[in-house]
């Protein structure tokens, strides 16, 4: 009798341990994906193509990032908007408008609004880096899909997390930790938008997805595609770079 | 009637106890005043609500591209991507005799920023010549003046001015996503500040010159979102809208011509509810009056029971006794109506033309997105005046029925012998 109950206790401990292990490893994988694609710091040049029902446009921009909390984007072309810049520091966003030579902090009520006409919201820019903080992460699938071994994660917002999604599904390729797609679901469980990562090639010193494609579900045919043309990691840059002064600095 | 002695007896009986007659008649007269005044006041509030909700900003009729509502997308301009000949369209609308004014508008959402502070703004592009003929919210600016064309000027609400810590003459940055996907931005100078008393409007609306807003959000001059139309009386808006829709149909612009009754169905329902309430007022006021009159008549007939006994003993028919009492009540009713009218009409005319200020009683109230100023504004409703006049006389007659029957049934012998 005693032996049996001991055995049960051991089993119980084991199952708790394995759940805990699963949780930690899911987080580890996400963090590792993040480290690869972001690096400690980075600088790049990317072209953003936005296609909507009403217009299409291409914007080329230079981007810098430091850790997860600081980044800066400056528009290079079209000429009419060159110099327009966005600074993200912690949870705040500032836009610099060269035409009027003013810096505007995006108010909280506009954080859900579109960033530079794209299908990304201002919130996306500051929240994207906080997956691990804002979500409970579990492995929803571990195995082969379309002859590729992948993990699929289900990210459920923590109760107090300031997140607009009901949950997020995220697929990662196992052999090189490349993200394949992320699907964002609303609170009713309906698919709201899909981000697809593609064209994995060496840029800087590592293989990264060089194209990201955001497609909103409610506007078929519309998309925002970001294509990296240059990328370098772990550059010599510090916090002082991510200031309102450098935001205003014209090229 | 004057031929009949019973009518004369009834009339003269009124004079037997003058104080009591006057007090009872006053009671009925106040009842009459209460009904006419309460209905007039409710109508005044309703009329002000409808006038403010439709006259303050929106107009009684709104004309949009059929896809514009409810999303209010920047791209859904009248006539689609090609736009329309705005002047021609305004001429066609103004040709309708029920139309008092029509004004074009452009809308866009964005940000207004001054120094450290930034507000989300709803930009409204107007024609400063036409707009004041239609809406009232810009009639009396609390400071400054309307924007002039081509000078990058704007008018904001008091609450937005407070949030931005900015005043007339200050420069603000205006940012709005343009129709070509660019981020339209420019410096504007605050030309004026308006105050509607409605927090939402005062905090979010920014009024620009139509052409300036079109430039900012990259819309061609022929592209507008709305033509607002006003009619002399809000209640002819629905018919006028139907006519305008038919008149504008040949241009084939894919328009929606919506009267306020369609845009604000909740307000139409409220008006219907208020009107059904008039009946309740009638019943309550006259039910109270009827018992007052009945009481007086009962007393008056009881006092005179010996007199009725004599009449009956002398051969007067019970029917004639009933008639005497009824005649007395009828005369009382007419007298009350006379006093009532003498009290009511001057007061109604006064309060209709110069509504007394009631701000000591209650502050400004917003209802269904319409601002109500605290005043005792009353509306005339002749039907109600007539109906309550008739109701008053009927009340007096009805109240006298039971006392009249009692009087006719007085037993002559017993009463006269003092039993």
XYZ file of C-alpha atoms in Angstrom:
670
model
C 0.000 0.000 0.000
C 2.693 2.369 1.053
C 4.771 1.541 -1.991
C 1.864 2.307 -4.288
C 1.186 5.707 -2.744
C 4.867 6.590 -2.907
C 4.861 5.643 -6.542
C 1.854 7.910 -7.154
C 3.600 10.768 -5.380
C 6.651 10.324 -7.579
C 4.474 10.245 -10.680
C 2.712 13.412 -9.566
C 6.052 15.132 -8.994
C 7.278 14.033 -12.381
C 4.244 15.363 -14.208
C 4.508 18.706 -12.387
C 8.193 18.855 -13.299
C 7.531 18.101 -16.930
C 4.830 20.816 -17.158
C 7.206 23.281 -15.576
C 9.911 22.155 -17.945
C 7.546 22.585 -20.925
C 6.668 26.113 -19.821
C 10.293 27.114 -19.362
C 11.355 25.608 -22.645
C 8.544 27.297 -24.578
C 9.662 30.613 -23.149
C 13.279 29.730 -23.879
C 12.498 28.993 -27.497
C 10.617 32.260 -27.967
C 13.407 34.172 -26.295
C 15.968 32.464 -28.452
C 14.001 33.278 -31.627
C 13.880 36.864 -30.423
C 17.652 36.950 -29.768
C 18.437 35.658 -33.245
C 16.180 38.037 -35.111
C 16.907 41.061 -32.957
C 20.367 40.709 -31.520
C 21.538 42.836 -28.615
C 21.537 45.814 -30.936
C 21.029 46.241 -34.650
C 20.980 48.603 -37.586
C 19.285 47.940 -40.889
C 17.714 49.325 -43.995
C 14.306 48.061 -44.997
C 11.660 48.805 -47.569
C 8.060 48.784 -46.463
C 5.461 48.229 -49.124
C 1.875 48.980 -48.132
C -0.976 47.863 -50.354
C -4.498 48.965 -49.504
C -7.775 49.101 -51.362
C -7.163 52.778 -52.037
C -3.437 53.231 -52.554
C -0.040 51.568 -52.676
C 3.212 53.022 -51.496
C 6.778 52.151 -50.757
C 8.772 53.640 -47.954
C 12.473 52.968 -47.456
C 13.769 53.450 -43.973
C 16.747 53.002 -41.730
C 16.204 51.263 -38.412
C 18.199 50.984 -35.189
C 17.411 48.952 -32.120
C 18.907 48.384 -28.684
C 17.609 45.606 -26.479
C 13.866 45.225 -26.464
C 12.894 48.682 -25.291
C 14.545 51.098 -27.666
C 14.340 51.568 -31.391
C 14.397 54.357 -33.916
C 13.159 54.435 -37.503
C 13.950 57.173 -40.023
C 12.372 57.450 -43.466
C 14.860 57.706 -46.370
C 12.427 57.870 -49.252
C 10.049 59.016 -50.758
C 11.733 62.405 -50.747
C 8.588 64.190 -49.607
C 8.672 62.299 -46.338
C 12.406 61.797 -45.914
C 13.516 62.592 -42.395
C 10.225 61.600 -40.805
C 11.243 59.531 -37.819
C 9.735 57.434 -35.061
C 11.349 56.835 -31.678
C 10.184 54.030 -29.449
C 11.446 54.121 -25.889
C 9.893 51.822 -23.287
C 6.143 52.099 -23.960
C 6.135 55.507 -25.593
C 6.307 56.582 -29.206
C 7.355 59.930 -30.597
C 7.106 60.989 -34.214
C 9.336 63.632 -35.702
C 7.833 65.597 -38.595
C 10.539 67.365 -40.618
C 8.086 69.500 -42.593
C 6.997 71.349 -39.472
C 10.156 70.536 -37.472
C 8.154 69.264 -34.510
C 8.155 66.151 -32.360
C 4.817 64.689 -31.342
C 4.248 62.084 -28.680
C 1.593 59.641 -29.775
C -1.207 59.882 -27.188
C -2.426 56.713 -25.494
C -5.737 56.926 -27.336
C -3.930 56.668 -30.678
C -1.680 53.718 -29.852
C -4.101 51.414 -31.648
C -3.874 53.569 -34.771
C -1.903 52.775 -37.887
C 1.831 53.445 -37.959
C 2.734 55.446 -41.092
C -0.277 54.150 -42.977
C 0.823 50.522 -42.632
C -1.082 47.586 -41.198
C 1.062 47.790 -38.092
C -0.294 49.727 -35.162
C 1.773 51.937 -32.925
C 1.154 49.349 -30.247
C 2.767 46.666 -32.407
C 6.008 48.606 -32.410
C 6.306 48.742 -28.639
C 4.519 45.537 -27.651
C 6.098 43.132 -30.129
C 9.134 42.901 -27.896
C 7.141 41.929 -24.812
C 5.715 38.566 -25.834
C 7.422 36.812 -22.949
C 6.211 39.371 -20.412
C 2.620 39.730 -21.580
C 1.706 36.172 -22.512
C 1.538 32.708 -21.022
C 3.200 30.496 -23.579
C 2.537 26.819 -24.181
C 3.559 24.415 -26.894
C 0.423 23.589 -28.842
C 2.123 21.342 -31.385
C 5.514 19.709 -31.696
C 6.175 17.691 -34.863
C 6.104 17.743 -38.626
C 4.023 20.141 -40.707
C 4.514 20.215 -44.501
C 7.651 18.056 -44.065
C 9.225 20.590 -41.706
C 9.680 19.920 -38.021
C 8.109 22.797 -36.137
C 6.782 23.986 -32.826
C 3.500 25.764 -32.644
C 2.977 27.944 -29.622
C -0.196 29.297 -28.201
C 0.273 32.628 -26.491
C -2.516 33.562 -24.099
C -2.448 37.069 -22.608
C -1.821 37.232 -18.885
C -4.900 38.547 -17.053
C -3.622 42.076 -16.529
C -1.593 42.380 -19.714
C -2.569 45.414 -21.809
C -3.044 43.355 -24.954
C -5.781 43.607 -27.579
C -5.560 40.016 -28.815
C -7.534 37.037 -27.581
C -4.566 34.798 -28.271
C -1.658 34.508 -30.678
C -0.466 31.395 -32.508
C 3.199 31.281 -33.465
C 5.019 28.687 -35.592
C 8.791 28.221 -35.351
C 11.019 25.919 -37.438
C 12.905 23.560 -35.136
C 16.194 23.093 -36.957
C 17.194 26.779 -37.072
C 14.700 28.554 -34.777
C 13.284 30.578 -37.651
C 9.799 32.039 -37.117
C 7.416 31.005 -39.914
C 4.224 32.815 -39.056
C 2.239 34.438 -36.289
C -1.541 34.495 -36.291
C -3.400 37.021 -34.195
C -6.866 36.105 -32.971
C -9.478 38.454 -31.521
C -11.263 37.844 -28.232
C -13.981 35.807 -29.925
C -11.356 33.459 -31.336
C -11.655 34.744 -34.913
C -8.477 35.188 -36.953
C -7.712 38.884 -37.176
C -4.390 39.047 -39.045
C -1.447 36.939 -40.085
C 2.244 37.786 -40.153
C 4.283 35.565 -42.467
C 8.080 35.386 -42.297
C 9.985 34.323 -45.420
C 13.184 34.526 -47.482
C 15.511 33.216 -44.813
C 19.035 34.188 -45.815
C 22.239 35.410 -44.316
C 22.205 39.089 -43.544
C 24.685 40.571 -41.136
C 26.348 37.566 -39.560
C 23.404 35.205 -39.383
C 20.438 33.728 -41.160
C 17.268 35.719 -40.566
C 13.844 36.028 -42.180
C 14.358 39.016 -44.462
C 10.749 39.479 -45.471
C 7.767 39.987 -43.172
C 4.317 40.132 -44.583
C 1.330 41.345 -42.547
C -2.118 40.526 -43.904
C -5.277 41.771 -42.172
C -8.111 39.265 -42.302
C -10.920 41.827 -42.597
C -9.393 43.546 -45.635
C -8.648 40.904 -48.222
C -5.995 41.932 -50.734
C -4.402 44.411 -48.368
C -0.934 43.839 -46.957
C 2.174 45.432 -45.551
C 5.462 43.848 -46.572
C 8.725 44.740 -44.896
C 11.877 43.632 -46.735
C 15.294 43.996 -45.146
C 18.012 45.067 -47.563
C 20.775 45.585 -45.018
C 21.131 44.329 -41.488
C 23.988 44.298 -39.005
C 23.951 43.095 -35.443
C 25.610 44.015 -32.168
C 26.750 47.393 -33.347
C 28.362 50.059 -31.218
C 25.385 52.062 -30.024
C 24.105 53.165 -26.619
C 21.001 54.555 -25.006
C 21.852 58.168 -25.710
C 21.247 57.429 -29.369
C 17.563 56.825 -28.643
C 16.769 60.346 -27.555
C 14.509 63.102 -28.790
C 17.638 64.962 -29.932
C 18.719 62.231 -32.308
C 15.101 61.824 -33.405
C 15.191 65.376 -34.679
C 18.606 65.089 -36.254
C 18.220 65.501 -39.977
C 20.262 63.463 -42.330
C -80.894 78.447 -22.457
C -81.921 81.859 -21.130
C -85.553 80.863 -21.722
C -85.181 78.089 -19.191
C -85.627 79.143 -15.567
C -83.387 76.262 -14.385
C -80.365 77.741 -16.090
C -81.019 81.110 -14.426
C -81.527 79.502 -11.048
C -78.267 77.587 -11.496
C -76.346 80.718 -12.466
C -77.778 82.740 -9.582
C -77.063 79.963 -7.121
C -73.378 80.506 -7.867
C -73.661 83.929 -6.308
C -75.088 82.685 -3.051
C -71.767 81.693 -1.607
C -69.347 83.800 -3.601
C -66.168 83.003 -1.695
C -66.720 79.297 -2.079
C -67.550 79.684 -5.755
C -64.394 81.687 -6.430
C -62.169 79.228 -4.548
C -63.619 76.246 -6.414
C -63.377 78.045 -9.748
C -59.783 78.974 -8.938
C -59.032 75.323 -8.259
C -60.321 74.352 -11.672
C -58.561 77.298 -13.293
C -55.227 76.257 -11.787
C -55.901 72.728 -13.066
C -56.416 74.127 -16.538
C -53.225 76.159 -16.258
C -51.315 73.118 -14.995
C -52.284 71.009 -17.993
C -51.617 73.682 -20.601
C -48.355 74.709 -18.968
C -46.998 71.196 -18.367
C -47.725 70.114 -21.916
C -46.216 73.365 -23.199
C -43.085 72.875 -21.113
C -42.575 69.256 -22.179
C -43.024 70.414 -25.766
C -40.559 73.215 -25.173
C -37.945 70.777 -23.868
C -38.600 68.385 -26.755
C -38.414 71.166 -29.324
C -35.195 72.490 -27.853
C -33.706 69.000 -27.824
C -34.554 68.420 -31.476
C -33.431 71.906 -32.491
C -30.133 71.603 -30.652
C -29.401 68.085 -31.811
C -30.066 68.989 -35.430
C -29.255 72.687 -35.485
C -26.105 72.844 -33.385
C -23.802 70.970 -35.756
C -25.366 68.335 -37.926
C -28.289 69.970 -39.741
C -31.694 68.388 -40.257
C -30.594 66.386 -43.297
C -27.216 64.837 -44.112
C -26.195 63.828 -47.607
C -23.328 61.334 -47.927
C -21.997 58.751 -50.299
C -24.130 55.688 -49.612
C -21.132 53.786 -48.186
C -19.974 56.599 -45.916
C -21.913 55.646 -42.824
C -21.243 54.080 -40.387
C -17.458 53.771 -40.823
C -17.001 57.352 -42.043
C -13.996 56.370 -44.124
C -11.872 59.151 -45.589
C -12.169 57.593 -49.043
C -15.962 57.472 -49.250
C -16.440 60.914 -50.760
C -19.566 62.015 -52.623
C -19.246 60.900 -56.228
C -16.476 58.420 -55.371
C -12.864 58.955 -56.421
C -13.782 61.547 -59.070
C -15.681 63.697 -56.594
C -18.446 65.997 -57.713
C -19.164 69.551 -58.783
C -19.880 70.832 -55.278
C -21.230 74.244 -56.340
C -23.648 72.649 -58.793
C -24.847 70.172 -56.176
C -25.405 72.960 -53.637
C -27.422 74.905 -56.233
C -29.653 71.917 -56.896
C -30.247 71.393 -53.183
C -30.946 75.070 -52.514
C -33.530 75.051 -55.324
C -35.905 73.120 -53.045
C -38.191 75.613 -51.329
C -38.078 73.790 -47.970
C -34.290 74.095 -47.778
C -33.038 77.007 -45.691
C -29.313 76.365 -46.042
C -26.845 73.783 -47.320
C -23.127 73.517 -46.623
C -20.353 71.155 -47.789
C -18.086 69.388 -45.317
C -14.922 67.296 -45.274
C -13.998 65.116 -42.299
C -10.745 63.488 -41.228
C -9.321 62.042 -38.037
C -5.912 62.852 -36.652
C -3.874 64.595 -34.003
C -3.511 68.155 -32.811
C -0.344 68.883 -30.903
C 0.974 71.880 -29.058
C 4.198 71.793 -27.106
C 4.171 68.710 -24.899
C 0.489 67.903 -25.238
C -1.304 66.098 -28.015
C -5.033 65.481 -28.507
C -6.862 63.158 -30.818
C -8.917 65.361 -33.117
C -11.860 65.076 -35.453
C -11.187 67.554 -38.242
C -14.130 69.204 -39.913
C -13.497 71.192 -43.089
C -16.113 73.902 -43.633
C -16.982 76.733 -45.958
C -16.885 79.708 -43.536
C -19.441 81.585 -45.663
C -22.041 78.805 -45.790
C -21.527 77.010 -42.485
C -22.898 79.735 -40.178
C -26.137 79.827 -42.199
C -26.697 76.212 -41.229
C -25.172 75.228 -37.898
C -25.087 77.277 -34.731
C -21.999 76.021 -32.936
C -19.717 78.546 -34.638
C -22.130 81.486 -34.341
C -20.700 82.813 -31.141
C -17.063 81.921 -30.730
C -15.825 82.339 -27.185
C -12.707 83.889 -28.736
C -11.340 84.812 -32.143
C -12.961 84.274 -35.546
C -13.552 81.636 -38.202
C -10.638 80.292 -40.295
C -9.828 82.105 -43.533
C -8.980 80.121 -46.654
C -5.399 79.246 -47.506
C -3.940 80.576 -44.275
C -3.716 77.324 -42.312
C -6.012 78.462 -39.560
C -8.289 76.401 -37.379
C -10.917 76.766 -34.674
C -10.922 74.338 -31.743
C -13.209 73.695 -28.779
C -12.634 75.108 -25.317
C -11.806 71.695 -23.851
C -9.212 70.917 -26.518
C -7.709 74.383 -26.016
C -7.455 73.642 -22.307
C -5.813 70.257 -22.911
C -3.351 71.752 -25.370
C -2.735 74.778 -23.131
C -3.163 76.914 -26.241
C -5.132 80.008 -27.140
C -5.985 82.196 -30.095
C -2.885 83.009 -32.134
C -0.907 79.960 -30.951
C 0.599 77.515 -33.433
C -0.334 73.852 -33.335
C 0.818 70.861 -35.353
C -1.943 69.029 -37.181
C -1.352 65.445 -38.300
C -3.816 63.379 -40.330
C -3.391 60.297 -42.507
C -3.881 61.348 -46.113
C -5.922 59.663 -48.828
C -2.683 58.664 -50.616
C -1.278 56.877 -47.561
C 1.068 59.678 -46.585
C 1.019 61.235 -43.148
C -0.347 64.724 -43.787
C 1.110 67.231 -41.360
C 1.333 70.966 -41.152
C 1.431 73.920 -38.815
C -1.862 75.680 -38.172
C -2.659 78.795 -36.198
C -5.616 78.859 -33.804
C -7.969 81.504 -35.225
C -10.799 80.991 -32.765
C -12.235 78.883 -29.955
C -15.809 77.631 -29.787
C -17.868 76.302 -26.916
C -20.950 74.126 -27.326
C -21.215 72.848 -23.755
C -21.037 69.295 -25.055
C -17.846 67.780 -23.693
C -17.261 65.466 -26.632
C -17.495 68.218 -29.231
C -15.497 70.731 -27.247
C -12.700 68.214 -26.684
C -12.353 66.601 -30.120
C -13.671 68.868 -32.878
C -11.269 71.057 -34.825
C -12.713 73.187 -37.599
C -10.561 74.005 -40.626
C -11.249 75.679 -43.912
C -12.523 73.024 -46.304
C -9.764 73.644 -48.856
C -7.014 73.535 -46.216
C -8.244 70.196 -44.910
C -8.453 68.791 -48.442
C -4.832 69.826 -49.009
C -3.747 68.279 -45.702
C -5.317 64.884 -46.371
C -4.624 64.954 -50.140
C -8.202 65.115 -51.431
C -8.984 66.926 -54.691
C -11.212 70.046 -54.393
C -14.266 68.154 -55.692
C -14.077 65.515 -52.985
C -16.271 66.165 -49.955
C -17.854 63.781 -47.448
C -21.093 65.509 -46.636
C -23.557 68.166 -47.578
C -25.523 69.210 -44.512
C -28.957 70.684 -45.169
C -31.250 72.588 -42.834
C -35.001 72.980 -43.094
C -37.131 75.624 -41.412
C -39.012 73.065 -39.326
C -37.337 69.835 -38.155
C -40.583 67.956 -38.780
C -40.523 68.488 -42.539
C -37.002 67.050 -42.821
C -38.112 63.534 -43.761
C -40.314 64.706 -46.646
C -37.678 67.160 -47.816
C -35.009 64.440 -47.730
C -37.132 62.170 -49.888
C -37.643 64.992 -52.399
C -33.938 65.892 -52.451
C -33.016 62.246 -52.999
C -35.335 62.135 -56.007
C -34.013 65.452 -57.379
C -30.374 64.419 -56.993
C -30.912 60.900 -58.343
C -30.290 61.793 -62.042
C -26.674 62.786 -61.264
C -26.152 59.138 -60.241
C -23.678 59.866 -57.436
C -24.748 56.955 -55.223
C -26.035 59.199 -52.451
C -27.702 58.596 -49.147
C -29.998 61.454 -48.132
C -30.802 60.916 -44.478
C -33.098 63.116 -42.354
C -32.409 63.384 -38.633
C -35.413 61.183 -37.944
C -33.464 58.378 -39.625
C -30.078 59.301 -38.166
C -31.443 59.742 -34.636
C -34.331 57.283 -34.239
C -33.957 57.344 -30.456
C -34.945 61.014 -30.456
C -38.069 60.346 -32.518
C -39.023 57.675 -30.004
C -38.474 60.076 -27.136
C -40.778 62.637 -28.751
C -43.489 59.984 -29.170
C -43.070 58.977 -25.523
C -43.373 62.605 -24.388
C -46.566 63.004 -26.390
C -48.162 59.905 -24.893
C -47.376 61.460 -21.538
C -49.775 64.356 -22.211
C -52.701 62.011 -21.654
C -51.317 61.079 -18.250
C -51.072 64.754 -17.319
C -54.727 65.263 -18.362
C -55.980 62.347 -16.312
C -54.009 63.175 -13.168
C -54.849 66.890 -13.083
C -58.552 66.548 -13.833
C -58.988 63.537 -11.548
C -57.777 65.705 -8.690
C -60.074 68.564 -9.806
C -63.130 66.364 -10.123
C -63.122 65.446 -6.427
C -62.676 69.050 -5.381
C -65.670 70.171 -7.399
C -67.780 67.188 -6.319
C -67.071 68.030 -2.690
C -68.182 71.636 -3.130
C -71.313 70.672 -5.029
C -72.235 68.068 -2.434
C -71.963 70.672 0.295
C -73.903 73.228 -1.720
C -76.753 70.833 -2.440
C -76.876 69.514 1.124
C -77.221 73.056 2.445
C -80.109 73.659 0.095
C -81.997 70.424 0.673
C -84.962 72.269 2.182
C -85.094 74.468 -0.901
C -85.102 71.398 -3.146
C -87.835 69.885 -0.934
C -89.968 73.010 -1.444
C -89.378 72.917 -5.186
C -90.327 69.262 -5.336
C -93.366 69.833 -3.076
C -94.530 72.606 -5.382
C -94.479 70.202 -8.298
C -91.064 70.688 -9.842
C -90.035 67.484 -11.571
C -86.871 65.710 -10.262
C -85.432 66.121 -13.788
C -85.647 69.892 -13.450
C -83.902 69.777 -10.079
C -81.086 67.783 -11.686
C -80.950 70.368 -14.454
C -80.630 73.236 -11.937
C -77.642 71.632 -10.262
C -76.041 70.687 -13.581
C -76.564 74.234 -14.819
C -74.871 75.560 -11.727
C -71.892 73.260 -12.404
C -71.801 74.258 -16.062
C -71.747 77.919 -15.124
C -69.002 77.167 -12.653
C -67.053 75.394 -15.419
C -67.339 78.374 -17.762
C -66.319 80.770 -15.001
C -63.278 78.586 -14.217
C -62.325 78.465 -17.885
C -62.523 82.258 -18.023
C -60.302 82.657 -14.957
C -58.025 79.870 -16.197
C -57.568 81.496 -19.587
C -56.938 84.838 -17.964
C -54.125 83.290 -15.900
C -52.754 80.938 -18.563
C -52.602 82.855 -21.816
C -50.534 85.845 -20.686
C -48.084 83.562 -18.861
C -47.758 81.250 -21.862
C -47.166 84.141 -24.230
C -44.607 85.625 -21.861
C -42.715 82.345 -21.318
C -42.845 81.449 -24.975
C -41.283 84.719 -26.045
C -38.941 85.292 -23.122
C -38.283 81.997 -21.313
C -37.270 82.671 -17.689
C -33.857 81.411 -16.665
C -34.028 78.262 -14.536
C -30.320 77.847 -13.906
C -30.934 78.352 -10.183
C -32.990 75.138 -10.357
C -30.784 72.942 -12.550
C -27.671 73.256 -14.697
C -27.141 72.457 -18.355
C -28.279 68.972 -19.244
C -27.261 66.884 -22.235
C -29.799 64.417 -23.550
C -29.358 62.228 -26.623
C -26.326 64.312 -27.508
C -28.305 67.536 -27.386
C -27.683 70.341 -24.969
C -30.626 71.646 -22.952
C -30.287 75.079 -21.444
C -32.034 75.563 -18.101
C -34.945 77.776 -19.137
C -38.719 77.699 -18.855
C -39.328 77.610 -22.576
C -42.905 76.676 -23.497
C -44.419 75.811 -26.859
C -47.992 76.548 -27.970
C -50.247 73.603 -28.617
C -53.709 74.924 -29.547
C -55.198 71.437 -29.695
C -54.235 70.863 -26.066
C -55.614 74.283 -25.058
C -59.001 73.417 -26.593
C -59.007 69.855 -25.336
C -58.250 70.859 -21.769
C -60.917 73.601 -21.966
C -63.481 71.006 -22.910
C -62.078 68.612 -20.314
C -62.439 71.291 -17.647
C -66.140 71.903 -18.355
C -66.748 68.160 -18.584
C -65.009 67.719 -15.244
C -67.333 70.245 -13.632
C -70.390 68.565 -15.167
C -69.247 65.098 -14.213
C -68.528 66.200 -10.646
C -72.075 67.593 -10.352
C -73.844 64.434 -11.493
C -73.974 62.680 -8.146
C -74.909 65.775 -6.098
C -77.642 66.545 -8.684
C -79.156 63.098 -8.375
C -78.988 63.360 -4.576
C -80.802 66.719 -4.735
C -83.566 65.305 -6.896
C -84.114 62.457 -4.435
C -84.629 64.642 -1.387
C -87.803 63.373 0.326
C -89.944 66.588 0.564
C -92.147 65.782 3.543
C -89.410 64.356 5.776
C -87.007 67.161 4.944
C -89.512 69.943 5.541
C -90.668 68.443 8.814
C -87.109 68.774 10.036
C -86.218 65.083 10.083
